[in-house]
PDB file of C-alpha atoms in Angstrom:
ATOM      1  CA  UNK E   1     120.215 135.731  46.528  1.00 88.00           C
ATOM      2  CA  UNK E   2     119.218 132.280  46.634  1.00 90.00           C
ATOM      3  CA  UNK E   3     122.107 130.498  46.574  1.00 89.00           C
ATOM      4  CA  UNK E   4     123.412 132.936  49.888  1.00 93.00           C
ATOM      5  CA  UNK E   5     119.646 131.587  50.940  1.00 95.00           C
ATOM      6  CA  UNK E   6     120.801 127.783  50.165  1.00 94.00           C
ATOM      7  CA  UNK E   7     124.492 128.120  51.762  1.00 93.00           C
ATOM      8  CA  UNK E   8     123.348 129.251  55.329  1.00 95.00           C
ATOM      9  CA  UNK E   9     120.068 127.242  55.338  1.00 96.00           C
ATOM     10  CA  UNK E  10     122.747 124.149  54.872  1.00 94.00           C
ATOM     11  CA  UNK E  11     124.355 125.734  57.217  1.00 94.00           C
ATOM     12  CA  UNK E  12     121.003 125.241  59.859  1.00 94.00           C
ATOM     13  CA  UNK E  13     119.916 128.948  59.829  1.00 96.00           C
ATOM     14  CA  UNK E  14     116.497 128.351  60.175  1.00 96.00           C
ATOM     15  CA  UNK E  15     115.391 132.128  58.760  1.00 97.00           C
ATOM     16  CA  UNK E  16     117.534 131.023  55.418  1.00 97.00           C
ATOM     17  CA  UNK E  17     115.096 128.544  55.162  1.00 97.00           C
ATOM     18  CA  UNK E  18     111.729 130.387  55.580  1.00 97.00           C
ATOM     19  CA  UNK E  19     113.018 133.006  53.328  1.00 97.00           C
ATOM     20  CA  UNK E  20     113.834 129.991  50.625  1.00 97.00           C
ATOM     21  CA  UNK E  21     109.996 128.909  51.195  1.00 97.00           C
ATOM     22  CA  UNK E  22     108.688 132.132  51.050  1.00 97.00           C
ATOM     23  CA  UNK E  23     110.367 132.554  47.793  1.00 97.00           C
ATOM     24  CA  UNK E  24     107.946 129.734  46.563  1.00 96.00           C
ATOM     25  CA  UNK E  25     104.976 130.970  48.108  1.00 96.00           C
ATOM     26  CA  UNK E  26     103.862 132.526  45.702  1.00 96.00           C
ATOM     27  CA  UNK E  27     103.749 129.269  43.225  1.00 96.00           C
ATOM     28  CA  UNK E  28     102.770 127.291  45.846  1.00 96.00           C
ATOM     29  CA  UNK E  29      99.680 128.912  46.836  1.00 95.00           C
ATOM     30  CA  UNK E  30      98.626 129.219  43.089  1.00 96.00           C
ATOM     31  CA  UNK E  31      98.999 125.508  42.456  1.00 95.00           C
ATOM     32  CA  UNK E  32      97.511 124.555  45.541  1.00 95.00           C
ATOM     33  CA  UNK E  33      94.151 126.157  44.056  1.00 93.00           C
ATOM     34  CA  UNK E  34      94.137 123.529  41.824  1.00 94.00           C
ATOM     35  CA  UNK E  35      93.307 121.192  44.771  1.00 94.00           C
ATOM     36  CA  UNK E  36      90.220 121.083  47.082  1.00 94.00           C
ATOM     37  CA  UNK E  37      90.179 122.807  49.842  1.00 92.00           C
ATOM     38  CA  UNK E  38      90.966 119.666  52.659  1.00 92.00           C
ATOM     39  CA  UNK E  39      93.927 118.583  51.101  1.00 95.00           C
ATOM     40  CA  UNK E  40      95.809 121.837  50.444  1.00 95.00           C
ATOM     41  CA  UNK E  41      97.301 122.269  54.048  1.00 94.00           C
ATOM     42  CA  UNK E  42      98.540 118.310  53.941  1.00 96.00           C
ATOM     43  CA  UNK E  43     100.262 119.729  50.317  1.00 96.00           C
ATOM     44  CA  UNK E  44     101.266 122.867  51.491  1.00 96.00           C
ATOM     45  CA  UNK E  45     102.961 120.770  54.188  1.00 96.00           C
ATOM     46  CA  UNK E  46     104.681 118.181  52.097  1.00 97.00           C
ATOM     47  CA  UNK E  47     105.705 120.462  49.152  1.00 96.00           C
ATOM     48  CA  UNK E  48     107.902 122.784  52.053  1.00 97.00           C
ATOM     49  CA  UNK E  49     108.977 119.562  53.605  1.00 97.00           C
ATOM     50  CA  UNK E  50     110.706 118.561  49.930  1.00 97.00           C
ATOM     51  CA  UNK E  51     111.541 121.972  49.645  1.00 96.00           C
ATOM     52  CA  UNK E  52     113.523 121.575  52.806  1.00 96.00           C
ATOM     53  CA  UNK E  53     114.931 117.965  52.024  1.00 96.00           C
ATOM     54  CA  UNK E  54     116.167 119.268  48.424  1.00 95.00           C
ATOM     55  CA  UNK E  55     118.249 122.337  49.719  1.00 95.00           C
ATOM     56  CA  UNK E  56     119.900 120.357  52.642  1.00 93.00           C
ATOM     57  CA  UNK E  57     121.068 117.674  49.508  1.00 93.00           C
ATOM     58  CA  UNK E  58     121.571 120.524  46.859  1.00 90.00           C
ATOM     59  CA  UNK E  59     125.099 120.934  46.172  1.00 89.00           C
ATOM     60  CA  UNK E  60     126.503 124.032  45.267  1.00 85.00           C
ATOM     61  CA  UNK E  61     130.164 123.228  44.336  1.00 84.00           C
ATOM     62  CA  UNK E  62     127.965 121.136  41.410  1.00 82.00           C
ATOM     63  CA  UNK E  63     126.767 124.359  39.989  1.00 74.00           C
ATOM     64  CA  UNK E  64     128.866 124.744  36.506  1.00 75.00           C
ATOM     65  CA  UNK E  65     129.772 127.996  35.873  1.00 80.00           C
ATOM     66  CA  UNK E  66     128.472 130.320  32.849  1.00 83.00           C
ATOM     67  CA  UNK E  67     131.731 128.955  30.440  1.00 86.00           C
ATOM     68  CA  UNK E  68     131.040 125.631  31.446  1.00 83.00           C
ATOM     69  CA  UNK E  69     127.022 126.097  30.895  1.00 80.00           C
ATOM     70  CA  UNK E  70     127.454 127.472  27.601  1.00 83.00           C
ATOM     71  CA  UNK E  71     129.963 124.555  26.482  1.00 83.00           C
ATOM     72  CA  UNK E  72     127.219 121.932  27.944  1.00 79.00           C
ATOM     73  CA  UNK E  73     124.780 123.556  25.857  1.00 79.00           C
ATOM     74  CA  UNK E  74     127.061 123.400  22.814  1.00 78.00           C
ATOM     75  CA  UNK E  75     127.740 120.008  23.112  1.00 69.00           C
ATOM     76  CA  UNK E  76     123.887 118.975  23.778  1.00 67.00           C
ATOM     77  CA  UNK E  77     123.198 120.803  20.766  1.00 68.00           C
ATOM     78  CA  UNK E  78     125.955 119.383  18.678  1.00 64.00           C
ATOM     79  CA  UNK E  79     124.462 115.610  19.919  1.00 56.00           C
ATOM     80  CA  UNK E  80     120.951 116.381  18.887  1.00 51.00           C
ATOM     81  CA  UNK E  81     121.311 117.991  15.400  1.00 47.00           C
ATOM     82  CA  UNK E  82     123.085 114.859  14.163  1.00 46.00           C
TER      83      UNK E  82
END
């Protein structure tokens, strides 16, 4: 689901997008707690702002597939047990 989200938000679909930030939401408001209470609209602000800048940049034909996941892992593996 959020890679269909990613693909038509790059594609300027402006309701891909809000669904993409409301899929944060959640994690947003709970770390935004952790602030005081004036700055967590300026945060709120910036963090969808990234949010926005990172999924027009994200690209999916960079996504490895599960074969080529697994054979990354292996190999990352392989490196750090020597």
């Amino acid at each position: 689901m959020l890679t269909s989200l990613v693909h038509e938000a790059k594609n300027h679909n402006p309701q891909a997008m809000e669904g993409i930030i409301s899929m944060f939401a959640p994690k947003l408001k709970k770390s935004l707690y952790q602030t005081t209470q004036q700055q967590r609209d300026d945060l709120k602000q910036d963090v969808c702002l990234k949010i926005m800048e990172v999924v027009h940049r994200y690209d999916l034909e960079a996504v490895p597939g599960f074969f080529e996941y697994l054979k990354e892992t292996e190999l990352d593996n392989g490196i750090k047990g020597k």
